[in-house]
JSON list of C-alpha atoms in Angstrom, two decimals:
[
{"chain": "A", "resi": 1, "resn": "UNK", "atom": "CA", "xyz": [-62.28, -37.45, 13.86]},
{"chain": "A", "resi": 2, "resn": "UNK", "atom": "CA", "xyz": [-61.59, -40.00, 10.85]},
{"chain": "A", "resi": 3, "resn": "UNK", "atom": "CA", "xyz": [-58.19, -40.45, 9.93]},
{"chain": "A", "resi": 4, "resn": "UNK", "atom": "CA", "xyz": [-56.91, -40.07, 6.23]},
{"chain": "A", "resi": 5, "resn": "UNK", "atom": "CA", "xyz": [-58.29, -42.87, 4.38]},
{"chain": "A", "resi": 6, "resn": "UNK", "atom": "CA", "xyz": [-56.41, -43.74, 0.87]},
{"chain": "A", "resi": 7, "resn": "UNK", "atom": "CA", "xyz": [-57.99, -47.04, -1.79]},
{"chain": "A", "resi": 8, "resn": "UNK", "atom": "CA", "xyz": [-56.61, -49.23, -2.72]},
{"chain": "A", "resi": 9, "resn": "UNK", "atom": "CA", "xyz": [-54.23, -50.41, -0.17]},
{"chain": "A", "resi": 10, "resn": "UNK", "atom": "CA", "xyz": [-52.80, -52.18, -3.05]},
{"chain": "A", "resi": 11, "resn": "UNK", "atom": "CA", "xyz": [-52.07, -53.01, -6.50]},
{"chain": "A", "resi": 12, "resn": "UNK", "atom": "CA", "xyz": [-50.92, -54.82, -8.97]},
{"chain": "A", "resi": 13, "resn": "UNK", "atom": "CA", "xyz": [-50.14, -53.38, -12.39]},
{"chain": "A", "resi": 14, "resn": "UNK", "atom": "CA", "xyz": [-48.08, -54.16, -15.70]},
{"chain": "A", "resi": 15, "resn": "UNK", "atom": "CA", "xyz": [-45.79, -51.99, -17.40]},
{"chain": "A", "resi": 16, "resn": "UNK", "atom": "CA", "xyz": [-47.54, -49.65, -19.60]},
{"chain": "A", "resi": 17, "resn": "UNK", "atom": "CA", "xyz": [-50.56, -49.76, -17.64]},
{"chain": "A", "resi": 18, "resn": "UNK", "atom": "CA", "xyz": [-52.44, -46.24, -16.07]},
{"chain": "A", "resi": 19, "resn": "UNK", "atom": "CA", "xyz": [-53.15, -46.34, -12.31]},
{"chain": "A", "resi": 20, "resn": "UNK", "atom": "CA", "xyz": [-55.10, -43.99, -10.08]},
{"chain": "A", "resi": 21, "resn": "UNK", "atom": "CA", "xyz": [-54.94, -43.80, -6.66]},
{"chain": "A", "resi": 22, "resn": "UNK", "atom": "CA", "xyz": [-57.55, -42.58, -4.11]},
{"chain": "A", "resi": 23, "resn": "UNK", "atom": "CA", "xyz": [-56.84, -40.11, -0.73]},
{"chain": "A", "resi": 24, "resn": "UNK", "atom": "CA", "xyz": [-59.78, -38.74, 1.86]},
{"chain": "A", "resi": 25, "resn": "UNK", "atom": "CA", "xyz": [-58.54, -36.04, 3.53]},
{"chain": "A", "resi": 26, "resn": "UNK", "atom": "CA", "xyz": [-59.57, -35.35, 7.52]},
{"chain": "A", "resi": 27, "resn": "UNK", "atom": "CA", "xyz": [-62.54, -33.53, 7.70]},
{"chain": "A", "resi": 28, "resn": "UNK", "atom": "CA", "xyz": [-61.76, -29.98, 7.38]},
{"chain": "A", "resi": 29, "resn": "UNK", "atom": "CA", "xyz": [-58.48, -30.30, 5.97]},
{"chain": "A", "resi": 30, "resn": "UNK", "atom": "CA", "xyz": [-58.19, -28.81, 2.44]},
{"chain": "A", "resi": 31, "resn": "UNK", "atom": "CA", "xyz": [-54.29, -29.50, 2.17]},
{"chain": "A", "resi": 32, "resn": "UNK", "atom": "CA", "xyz": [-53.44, -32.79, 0.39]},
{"chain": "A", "resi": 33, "resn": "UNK", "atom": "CA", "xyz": [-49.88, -33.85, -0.35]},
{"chain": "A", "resi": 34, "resn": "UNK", "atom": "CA", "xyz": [-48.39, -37.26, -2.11]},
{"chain": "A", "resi": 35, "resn": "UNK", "atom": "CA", "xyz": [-45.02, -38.80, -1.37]},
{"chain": "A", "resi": 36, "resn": "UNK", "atom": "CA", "xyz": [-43.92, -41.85, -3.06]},
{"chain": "A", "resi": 37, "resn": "UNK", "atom": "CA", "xyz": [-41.85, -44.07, -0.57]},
{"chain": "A", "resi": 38, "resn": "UNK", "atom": "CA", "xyz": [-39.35, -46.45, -1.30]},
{"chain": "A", "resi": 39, "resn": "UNK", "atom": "CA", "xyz": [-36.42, -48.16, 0.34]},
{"chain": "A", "resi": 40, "resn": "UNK", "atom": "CA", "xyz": [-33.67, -46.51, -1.53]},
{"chain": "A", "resi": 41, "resn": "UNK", "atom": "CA", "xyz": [-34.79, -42.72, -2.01]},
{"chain": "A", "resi": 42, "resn": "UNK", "atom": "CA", "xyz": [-36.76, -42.46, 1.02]},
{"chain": "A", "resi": 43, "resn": "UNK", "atom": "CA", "xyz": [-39.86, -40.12, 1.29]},
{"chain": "A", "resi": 44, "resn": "UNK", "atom": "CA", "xyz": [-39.67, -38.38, -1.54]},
{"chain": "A", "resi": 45, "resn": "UNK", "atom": "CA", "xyz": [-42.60, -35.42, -2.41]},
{"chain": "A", "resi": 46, "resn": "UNK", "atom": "CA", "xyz": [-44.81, -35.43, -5.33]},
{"chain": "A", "resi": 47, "resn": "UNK", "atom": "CA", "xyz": [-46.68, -32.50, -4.95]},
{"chain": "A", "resi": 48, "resn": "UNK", "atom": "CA", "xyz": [-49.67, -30.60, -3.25]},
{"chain": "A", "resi": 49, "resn": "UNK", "atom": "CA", "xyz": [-53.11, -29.51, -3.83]},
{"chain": "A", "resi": 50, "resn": "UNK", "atom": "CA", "xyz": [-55.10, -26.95, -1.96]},
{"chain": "A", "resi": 51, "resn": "UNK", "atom": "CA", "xyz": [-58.64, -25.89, -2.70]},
{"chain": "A", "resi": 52, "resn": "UNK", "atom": "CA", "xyz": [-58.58, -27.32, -6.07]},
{"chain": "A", "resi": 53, "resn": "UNK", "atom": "CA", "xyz": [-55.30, -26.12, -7.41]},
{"chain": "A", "resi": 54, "resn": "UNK", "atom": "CA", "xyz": [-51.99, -27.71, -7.14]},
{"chain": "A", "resi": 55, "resn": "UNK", "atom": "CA", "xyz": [-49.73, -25.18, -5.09]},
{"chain": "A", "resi": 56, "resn": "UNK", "atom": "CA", "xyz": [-46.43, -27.04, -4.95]},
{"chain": "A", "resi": 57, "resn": "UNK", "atom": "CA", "xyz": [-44.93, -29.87, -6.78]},
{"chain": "A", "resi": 58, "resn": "UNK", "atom": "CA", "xyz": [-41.68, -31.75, -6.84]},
{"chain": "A", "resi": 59, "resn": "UNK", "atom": "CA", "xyz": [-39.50, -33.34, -8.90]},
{"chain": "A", "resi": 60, "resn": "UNK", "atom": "CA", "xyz": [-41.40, -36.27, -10.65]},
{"chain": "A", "resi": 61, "resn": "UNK", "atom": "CA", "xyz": [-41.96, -36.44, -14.34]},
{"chain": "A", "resi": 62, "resn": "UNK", "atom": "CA", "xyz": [-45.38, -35.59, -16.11]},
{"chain": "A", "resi": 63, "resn": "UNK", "atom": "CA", "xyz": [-46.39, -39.65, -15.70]},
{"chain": "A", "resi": 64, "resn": "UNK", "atom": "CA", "xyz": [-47.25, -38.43, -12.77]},
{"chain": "A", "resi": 65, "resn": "UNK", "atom": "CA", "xyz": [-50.36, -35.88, -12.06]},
{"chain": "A", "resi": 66, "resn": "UNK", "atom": "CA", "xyz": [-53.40, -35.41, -9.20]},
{"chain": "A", "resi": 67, "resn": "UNK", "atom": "CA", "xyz": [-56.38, -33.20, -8.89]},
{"chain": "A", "resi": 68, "resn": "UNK", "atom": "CA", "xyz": [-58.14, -32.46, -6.21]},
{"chain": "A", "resi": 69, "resn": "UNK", "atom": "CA", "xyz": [-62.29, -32.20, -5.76]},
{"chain": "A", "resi": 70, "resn": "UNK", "atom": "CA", "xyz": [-64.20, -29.57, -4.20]},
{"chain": "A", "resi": 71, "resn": "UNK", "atom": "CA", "xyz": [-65.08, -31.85, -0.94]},
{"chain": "A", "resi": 72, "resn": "UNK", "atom": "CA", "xyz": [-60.94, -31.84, -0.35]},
{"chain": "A", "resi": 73, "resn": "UNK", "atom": "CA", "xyz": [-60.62, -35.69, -2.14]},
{"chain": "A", "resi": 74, "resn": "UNK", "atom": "CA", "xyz": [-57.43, -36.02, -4.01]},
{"chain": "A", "resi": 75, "resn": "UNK", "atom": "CA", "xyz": [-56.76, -38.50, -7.15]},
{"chain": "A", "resi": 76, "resn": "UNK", "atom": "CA", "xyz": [-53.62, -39.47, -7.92]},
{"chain": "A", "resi": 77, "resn": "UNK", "atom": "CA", "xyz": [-52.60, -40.78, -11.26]},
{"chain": "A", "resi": 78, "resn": "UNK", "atom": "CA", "xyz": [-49.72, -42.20, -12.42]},
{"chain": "A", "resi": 79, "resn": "UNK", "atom": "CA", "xyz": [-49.63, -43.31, -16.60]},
{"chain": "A", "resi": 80, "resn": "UNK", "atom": "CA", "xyz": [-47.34, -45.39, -18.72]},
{"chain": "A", "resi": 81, "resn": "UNK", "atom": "CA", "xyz": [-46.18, -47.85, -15.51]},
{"chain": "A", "resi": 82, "resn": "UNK", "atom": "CA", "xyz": [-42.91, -48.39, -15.30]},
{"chain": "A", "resi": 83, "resn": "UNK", "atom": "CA", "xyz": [-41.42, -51.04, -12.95]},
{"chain": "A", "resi": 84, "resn": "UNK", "atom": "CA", "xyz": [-39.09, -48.49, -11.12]},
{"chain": "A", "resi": 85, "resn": "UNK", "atom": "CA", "xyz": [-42.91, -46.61, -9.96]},
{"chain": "A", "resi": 86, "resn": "UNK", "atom": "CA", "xyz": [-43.84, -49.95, -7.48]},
{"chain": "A", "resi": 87, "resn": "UNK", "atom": "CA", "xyz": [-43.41, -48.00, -4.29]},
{"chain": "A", "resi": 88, "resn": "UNK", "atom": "CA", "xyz": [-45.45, -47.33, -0.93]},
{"chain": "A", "resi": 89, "resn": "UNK", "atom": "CA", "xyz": [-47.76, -44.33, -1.99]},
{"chain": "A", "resi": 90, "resn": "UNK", "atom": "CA", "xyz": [-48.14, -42.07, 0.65]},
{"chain": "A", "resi": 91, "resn": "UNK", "atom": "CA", "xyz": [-51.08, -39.06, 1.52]},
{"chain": "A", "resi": 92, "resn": "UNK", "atom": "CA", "xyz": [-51.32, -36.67, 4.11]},
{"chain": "A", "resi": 93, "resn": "UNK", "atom": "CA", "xyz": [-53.59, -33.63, 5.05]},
{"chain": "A", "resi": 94, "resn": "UNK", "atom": "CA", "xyz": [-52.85, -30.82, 6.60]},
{"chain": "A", "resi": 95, "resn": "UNK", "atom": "CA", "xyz": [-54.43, -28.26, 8.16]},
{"chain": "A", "resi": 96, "resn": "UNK", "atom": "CA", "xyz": [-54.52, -25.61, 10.85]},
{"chain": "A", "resi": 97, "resn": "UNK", "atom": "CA", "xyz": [-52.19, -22.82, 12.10]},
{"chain": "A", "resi": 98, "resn": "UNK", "atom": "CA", "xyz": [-49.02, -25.03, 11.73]},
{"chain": "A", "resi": 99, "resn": "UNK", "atom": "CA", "xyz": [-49.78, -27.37, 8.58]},
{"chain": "A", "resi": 100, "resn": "UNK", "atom": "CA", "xyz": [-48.68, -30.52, 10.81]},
{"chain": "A", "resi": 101, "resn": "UNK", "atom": "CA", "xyz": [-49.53, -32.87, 8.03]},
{"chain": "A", "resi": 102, "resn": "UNK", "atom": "CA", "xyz": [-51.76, -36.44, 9.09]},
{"chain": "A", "resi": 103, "resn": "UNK", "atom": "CA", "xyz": [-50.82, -39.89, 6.94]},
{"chain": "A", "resi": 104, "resn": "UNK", "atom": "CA", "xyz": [-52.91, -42.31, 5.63]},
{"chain": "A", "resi": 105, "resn": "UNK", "atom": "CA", "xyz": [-52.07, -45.81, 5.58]},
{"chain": "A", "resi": 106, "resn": "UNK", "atom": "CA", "xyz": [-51.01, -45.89, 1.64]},
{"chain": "A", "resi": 107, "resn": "UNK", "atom": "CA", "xyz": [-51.23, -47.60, -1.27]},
{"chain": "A", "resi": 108, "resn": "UNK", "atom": "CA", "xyz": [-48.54, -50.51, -2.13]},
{"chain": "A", "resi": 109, "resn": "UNK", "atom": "CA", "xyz": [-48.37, -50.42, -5.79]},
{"chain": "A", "resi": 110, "resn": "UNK", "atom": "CA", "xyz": [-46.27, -53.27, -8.01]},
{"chain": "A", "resi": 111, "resn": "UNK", "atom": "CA", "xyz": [-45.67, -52.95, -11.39]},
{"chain": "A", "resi": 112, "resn": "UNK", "atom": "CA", "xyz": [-44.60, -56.16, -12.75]},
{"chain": "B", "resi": 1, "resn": "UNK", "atom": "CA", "xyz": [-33.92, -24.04, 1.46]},
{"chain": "B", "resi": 2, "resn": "UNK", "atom": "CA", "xyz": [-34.29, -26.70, 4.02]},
{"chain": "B", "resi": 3, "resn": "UNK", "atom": "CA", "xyz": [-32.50, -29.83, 5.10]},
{"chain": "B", "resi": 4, "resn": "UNK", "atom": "CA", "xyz": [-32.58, -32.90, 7.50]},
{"chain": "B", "resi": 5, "resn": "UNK", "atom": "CA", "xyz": [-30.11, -35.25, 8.47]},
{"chain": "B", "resi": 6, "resn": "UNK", "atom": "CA", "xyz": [-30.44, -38.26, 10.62]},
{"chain": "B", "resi": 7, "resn": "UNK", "atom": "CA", "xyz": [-26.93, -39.15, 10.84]},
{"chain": "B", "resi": 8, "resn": "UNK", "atom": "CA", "xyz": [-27.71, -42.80, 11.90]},
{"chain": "B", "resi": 9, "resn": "UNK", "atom": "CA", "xyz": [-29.52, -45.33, 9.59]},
{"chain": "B", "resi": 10, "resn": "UNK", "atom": "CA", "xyz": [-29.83, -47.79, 12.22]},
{"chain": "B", "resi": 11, "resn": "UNK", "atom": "CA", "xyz": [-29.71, -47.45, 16.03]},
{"chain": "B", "resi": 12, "resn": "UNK", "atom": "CA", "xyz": [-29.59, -51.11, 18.11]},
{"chain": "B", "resi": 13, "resn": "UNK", "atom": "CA", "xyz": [-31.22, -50.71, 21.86]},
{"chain": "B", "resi": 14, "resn": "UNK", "atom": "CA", "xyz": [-32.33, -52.89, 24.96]},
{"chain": "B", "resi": 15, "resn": "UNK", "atom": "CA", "xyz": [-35.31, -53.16, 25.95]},
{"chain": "B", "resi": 16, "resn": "UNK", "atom": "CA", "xyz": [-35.58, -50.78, 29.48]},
{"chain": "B", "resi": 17, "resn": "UNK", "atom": "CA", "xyz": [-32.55, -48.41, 28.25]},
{"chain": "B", "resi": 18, "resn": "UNK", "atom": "CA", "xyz": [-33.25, -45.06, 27.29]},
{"chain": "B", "resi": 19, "resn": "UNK", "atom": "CA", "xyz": [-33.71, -44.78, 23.29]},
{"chain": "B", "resi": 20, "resn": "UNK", "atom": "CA", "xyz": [-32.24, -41.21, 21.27]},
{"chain": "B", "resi": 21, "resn": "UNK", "atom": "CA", "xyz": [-32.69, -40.74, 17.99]},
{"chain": "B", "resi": 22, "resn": "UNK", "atom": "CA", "xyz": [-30.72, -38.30, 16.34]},
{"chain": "B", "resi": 23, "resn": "UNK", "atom": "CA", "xyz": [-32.21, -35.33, 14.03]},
{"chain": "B", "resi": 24, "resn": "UNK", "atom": "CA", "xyz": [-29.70, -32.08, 12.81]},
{"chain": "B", "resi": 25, "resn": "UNK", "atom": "CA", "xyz": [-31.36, -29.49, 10.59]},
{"chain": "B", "resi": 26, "resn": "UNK", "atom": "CA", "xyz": [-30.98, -26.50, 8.81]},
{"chain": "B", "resi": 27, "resn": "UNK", "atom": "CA", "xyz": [-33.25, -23.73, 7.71]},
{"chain": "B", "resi": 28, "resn": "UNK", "atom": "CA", "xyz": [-33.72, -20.10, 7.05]},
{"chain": "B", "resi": 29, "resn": "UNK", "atom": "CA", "xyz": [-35.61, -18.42, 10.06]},
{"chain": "B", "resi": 30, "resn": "UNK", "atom": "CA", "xyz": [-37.31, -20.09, 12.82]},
{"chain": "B", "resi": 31, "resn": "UNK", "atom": "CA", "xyz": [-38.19, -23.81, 12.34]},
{"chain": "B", "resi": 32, "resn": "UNK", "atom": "CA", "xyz": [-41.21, -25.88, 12.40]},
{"chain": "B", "resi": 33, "resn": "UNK", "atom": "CA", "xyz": [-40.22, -29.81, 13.71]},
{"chain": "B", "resi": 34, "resn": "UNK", "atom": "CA", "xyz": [-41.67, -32.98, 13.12]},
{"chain": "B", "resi": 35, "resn": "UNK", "atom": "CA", "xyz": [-41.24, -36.67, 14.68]},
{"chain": "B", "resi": 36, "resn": "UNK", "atom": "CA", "xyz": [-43.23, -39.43, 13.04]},
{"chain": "B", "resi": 37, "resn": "UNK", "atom": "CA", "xyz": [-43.23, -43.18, 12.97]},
{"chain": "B", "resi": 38, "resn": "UNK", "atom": "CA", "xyz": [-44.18, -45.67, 11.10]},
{"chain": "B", "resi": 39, "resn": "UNK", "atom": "CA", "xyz": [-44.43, -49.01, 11.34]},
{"chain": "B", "resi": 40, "resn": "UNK", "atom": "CA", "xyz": [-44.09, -52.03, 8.38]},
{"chain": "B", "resi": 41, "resn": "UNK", "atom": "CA", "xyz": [-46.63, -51.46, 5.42]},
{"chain": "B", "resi": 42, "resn": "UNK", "atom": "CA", "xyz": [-48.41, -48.74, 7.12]},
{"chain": "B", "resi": 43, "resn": "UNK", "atom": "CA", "xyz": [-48.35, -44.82, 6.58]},
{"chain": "B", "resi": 44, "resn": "UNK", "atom": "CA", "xyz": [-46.50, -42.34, 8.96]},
{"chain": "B", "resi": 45, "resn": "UNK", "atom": "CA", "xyz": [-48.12, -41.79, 12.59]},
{"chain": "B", "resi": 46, "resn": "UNK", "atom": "CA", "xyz": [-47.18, -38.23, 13.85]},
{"chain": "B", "resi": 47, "resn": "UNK", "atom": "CA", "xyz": [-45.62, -38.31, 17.54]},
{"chain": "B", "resi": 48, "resn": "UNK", "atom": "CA", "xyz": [-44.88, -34.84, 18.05]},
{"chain": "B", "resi": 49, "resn": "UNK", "atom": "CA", "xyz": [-44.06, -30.74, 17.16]},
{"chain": "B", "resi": 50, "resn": "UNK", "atom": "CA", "xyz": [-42.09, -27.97, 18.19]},
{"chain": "B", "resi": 51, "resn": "UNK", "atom": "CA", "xyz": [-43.28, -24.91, 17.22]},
{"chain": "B", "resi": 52, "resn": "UNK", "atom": "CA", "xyz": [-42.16, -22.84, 19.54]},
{"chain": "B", "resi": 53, "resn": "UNK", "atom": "CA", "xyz": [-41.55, -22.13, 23.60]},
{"chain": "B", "resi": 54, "resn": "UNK", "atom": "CA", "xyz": [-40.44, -24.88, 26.09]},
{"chain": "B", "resi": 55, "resn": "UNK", "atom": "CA", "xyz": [-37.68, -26.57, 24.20]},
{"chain": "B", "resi": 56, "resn": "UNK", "atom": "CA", "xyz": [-38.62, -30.19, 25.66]},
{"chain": "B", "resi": 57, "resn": "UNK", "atom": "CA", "xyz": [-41.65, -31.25, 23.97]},
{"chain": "B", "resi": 58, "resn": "UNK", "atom": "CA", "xyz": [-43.69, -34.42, 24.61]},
{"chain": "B", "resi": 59, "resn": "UNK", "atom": "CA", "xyz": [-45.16, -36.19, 22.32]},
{"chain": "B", "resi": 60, "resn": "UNK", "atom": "CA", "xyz": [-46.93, -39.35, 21.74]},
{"chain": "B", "resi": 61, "resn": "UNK", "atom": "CA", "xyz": [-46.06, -43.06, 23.55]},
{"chain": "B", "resi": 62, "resn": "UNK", "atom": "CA", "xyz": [-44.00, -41.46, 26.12]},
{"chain": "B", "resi": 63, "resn": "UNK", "atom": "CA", "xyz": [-41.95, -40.14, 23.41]},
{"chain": "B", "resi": 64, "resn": "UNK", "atom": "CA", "xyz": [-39.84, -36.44, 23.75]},
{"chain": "B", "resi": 65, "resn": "UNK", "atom": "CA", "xyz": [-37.62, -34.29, 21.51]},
{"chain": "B", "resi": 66, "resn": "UNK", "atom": "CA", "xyz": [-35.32, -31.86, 22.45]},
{"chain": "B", "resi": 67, "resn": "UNK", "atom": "CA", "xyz": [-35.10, -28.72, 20.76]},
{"chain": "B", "resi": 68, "resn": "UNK", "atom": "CA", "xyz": [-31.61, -27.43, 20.48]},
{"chain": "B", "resi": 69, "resn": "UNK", "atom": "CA", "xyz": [-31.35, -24.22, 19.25]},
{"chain": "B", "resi": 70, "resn": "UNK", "atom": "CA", "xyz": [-27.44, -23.40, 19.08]},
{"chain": "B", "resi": 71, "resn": "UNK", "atom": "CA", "xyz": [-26.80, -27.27, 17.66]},
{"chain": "B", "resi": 72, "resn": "UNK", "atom": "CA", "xyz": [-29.76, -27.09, 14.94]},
{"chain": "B", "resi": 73, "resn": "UNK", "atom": "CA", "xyz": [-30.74, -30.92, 16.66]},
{"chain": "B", "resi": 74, "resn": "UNK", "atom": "CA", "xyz": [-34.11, -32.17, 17.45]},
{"chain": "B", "resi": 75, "resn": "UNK", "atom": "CA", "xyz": [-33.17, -35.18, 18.83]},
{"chain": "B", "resi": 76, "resn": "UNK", "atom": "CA", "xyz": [-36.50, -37.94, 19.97]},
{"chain": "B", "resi": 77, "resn": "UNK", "atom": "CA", "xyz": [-35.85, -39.33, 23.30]},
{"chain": "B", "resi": 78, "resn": "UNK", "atom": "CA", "xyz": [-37.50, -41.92, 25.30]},
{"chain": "B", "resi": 79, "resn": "UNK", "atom": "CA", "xyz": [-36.22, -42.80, 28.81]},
{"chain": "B", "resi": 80, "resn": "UNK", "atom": "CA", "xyz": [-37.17, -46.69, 29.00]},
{"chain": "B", "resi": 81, "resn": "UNK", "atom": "CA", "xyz": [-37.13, -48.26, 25.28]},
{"chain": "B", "resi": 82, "resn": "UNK", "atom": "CA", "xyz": [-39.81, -50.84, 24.51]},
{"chain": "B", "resi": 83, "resn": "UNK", "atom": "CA", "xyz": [-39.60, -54.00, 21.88]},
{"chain": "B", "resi": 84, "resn": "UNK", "atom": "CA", "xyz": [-42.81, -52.37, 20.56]},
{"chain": "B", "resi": 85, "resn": "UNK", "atom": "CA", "xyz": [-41.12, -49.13, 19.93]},
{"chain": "B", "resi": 86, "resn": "UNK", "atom": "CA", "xyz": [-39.36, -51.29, 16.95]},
{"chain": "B", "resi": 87, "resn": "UNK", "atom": "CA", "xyz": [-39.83, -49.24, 13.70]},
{"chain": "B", "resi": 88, "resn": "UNK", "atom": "CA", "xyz": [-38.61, -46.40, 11.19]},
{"chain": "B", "resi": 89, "resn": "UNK", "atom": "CA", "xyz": [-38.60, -42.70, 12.87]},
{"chain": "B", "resi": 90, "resn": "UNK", "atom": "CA", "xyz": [-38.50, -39.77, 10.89]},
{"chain": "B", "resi": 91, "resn": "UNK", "atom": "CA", "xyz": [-37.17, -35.86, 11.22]},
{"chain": "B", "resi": 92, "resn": "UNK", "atom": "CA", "xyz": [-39.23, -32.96, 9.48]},
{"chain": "B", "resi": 93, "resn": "UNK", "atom": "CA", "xyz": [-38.59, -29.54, 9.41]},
{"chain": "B", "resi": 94, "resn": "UNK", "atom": "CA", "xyz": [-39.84, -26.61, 7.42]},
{"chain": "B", "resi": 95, "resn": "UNK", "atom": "CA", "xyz": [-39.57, -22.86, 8.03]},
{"chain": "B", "resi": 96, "resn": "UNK", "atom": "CA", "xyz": [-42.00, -21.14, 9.73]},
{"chain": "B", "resi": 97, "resn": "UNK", "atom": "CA", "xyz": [-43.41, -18.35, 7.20]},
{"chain": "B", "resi": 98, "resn": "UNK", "atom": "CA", "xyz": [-41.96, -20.67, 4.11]},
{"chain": "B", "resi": 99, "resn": "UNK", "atom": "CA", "xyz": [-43.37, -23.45, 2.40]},
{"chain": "B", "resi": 100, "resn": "UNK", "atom": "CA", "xyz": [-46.20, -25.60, 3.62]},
{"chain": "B", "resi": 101, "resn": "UNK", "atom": "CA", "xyz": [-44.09, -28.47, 2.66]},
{"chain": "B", "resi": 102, "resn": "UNK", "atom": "CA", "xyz": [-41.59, -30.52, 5.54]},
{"chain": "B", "resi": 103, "resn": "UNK", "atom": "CA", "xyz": [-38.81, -31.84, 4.05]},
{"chain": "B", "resi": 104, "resn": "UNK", "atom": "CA", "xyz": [-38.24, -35.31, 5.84]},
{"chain": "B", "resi": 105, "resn": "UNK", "atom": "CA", "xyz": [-35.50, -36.91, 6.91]},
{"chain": "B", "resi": 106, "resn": "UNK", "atom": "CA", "xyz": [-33.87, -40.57, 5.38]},
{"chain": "B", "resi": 107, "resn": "UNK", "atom": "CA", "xyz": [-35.17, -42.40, 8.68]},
{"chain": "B", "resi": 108, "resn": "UNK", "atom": "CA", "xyz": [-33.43, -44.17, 10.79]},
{"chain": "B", "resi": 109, "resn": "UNK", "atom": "CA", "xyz": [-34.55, -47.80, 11.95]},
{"chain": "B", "resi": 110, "resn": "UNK", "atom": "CA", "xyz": [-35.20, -48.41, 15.78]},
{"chain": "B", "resi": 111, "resn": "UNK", "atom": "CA", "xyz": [-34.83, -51.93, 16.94]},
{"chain": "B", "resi": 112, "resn": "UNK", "atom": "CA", "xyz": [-35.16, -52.85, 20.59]},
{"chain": "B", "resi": 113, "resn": "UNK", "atom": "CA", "xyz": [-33.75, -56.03, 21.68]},
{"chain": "B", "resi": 114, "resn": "UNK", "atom": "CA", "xyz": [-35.84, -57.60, 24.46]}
]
């Protein structure tokens, strides 16, 4: 089975600038989180779409949104850069009885 | 709610010696237990779960956790520690019945010294 795949692997943006970011789920997976990773706060949890509709979220401000499409592909999309966003962007699908959730390699974004 | 700590940020060990890597939680009901690793600029590789049953589970890389009901630990053990086991471990726990979401631990840094 393919892994989670997630384009770009990275990116270079100014402040102000709009970004999206791609995820591919594992087949059959219809769970898709986002965490945003960075050295001081850690893993920290964006939120969480299944079958279309976002069914948790954290703590992030409205910059930040997703959607995902009927085939399980998630967008991310993060607007008005700022420089404290450059951070390791993290997916992961989940699926089955226990919801062990599967990482993709993520997307290094910079804001400069 | 639900909480990990990894109490150590940063644990030094030779290569040969036997590696732990500490993990405490807390949560309502029975819990669901995650170890995953990652290594620089990549995403998080899962190495193992405890669901339920034998509390000794083996995972990935000849990597084990120990399930420790009474302490709330988890603790990832391998017996003979290998320079390539160099990288960031994290904890993960979320209730069984509760939220789909883990809530991960800080990470702590493994480095083994050849």
């Amino acid at each position: 089975k393919a892994g989670v795949t997630q384009t770009p692997r990275y990116l270079i943006k100014t402040r102000g600038q709009q970004v999206t970011l791609s995820c591919s789920p594992i087949s059959g997976h219809r769970s898709v989180s986002w965490y945003q990773q960075t050295p001081g706060q850690g893993l920290q949890f964006l939120f969480e779409y299944f079958s279309e509709t976002q069914r948790n979220k954290g703590n992030f401000p409205g910059r930040f949104s997703g959607r995902q499409f009927s085939n399980s592909r998630s967008e991310m999309n993060v607007s008005t850069l700022e420089l404290g966003d450059s951070a390791l962007y993290l997916c992961a699908s989940s699926g089955g009885e226990y919801n062990e959730q599967f990482f993709g390699p993520g997307t290094r974004l910079t804001v400069l | 709610a639900q909480s990990v700590a990894q109490p150590e940020d940063q644990v030094n060990v030779a290569e040969g010696n036997p590696l732990t890597v500490k993990c405490t939680y807390s949560v309502s009901g029975n819990p669901y237990l995650f170890w995953y690793v990652q290594y620089p600029n990549r995403g998080l590789q899962f190495l193992l779960k405890y669901i339920t049953g034998d509390n000794l589970v083996k995972g990935s890389y000849g990597f084990e956790a120990e399930f420790n009901k009474s302490q709330t630990s988890f603790h990832l053990k391998k017996p003979s520690a290998l320079v390539s086991d160099s990288a960031l471990y994290f904890c993960a726990v979320r209730a069984a019945g509760g939220s789909y979401i883990p809530t991960f631990g800080r990470g702590t840094s493994l480095i083994v010294h050849p």
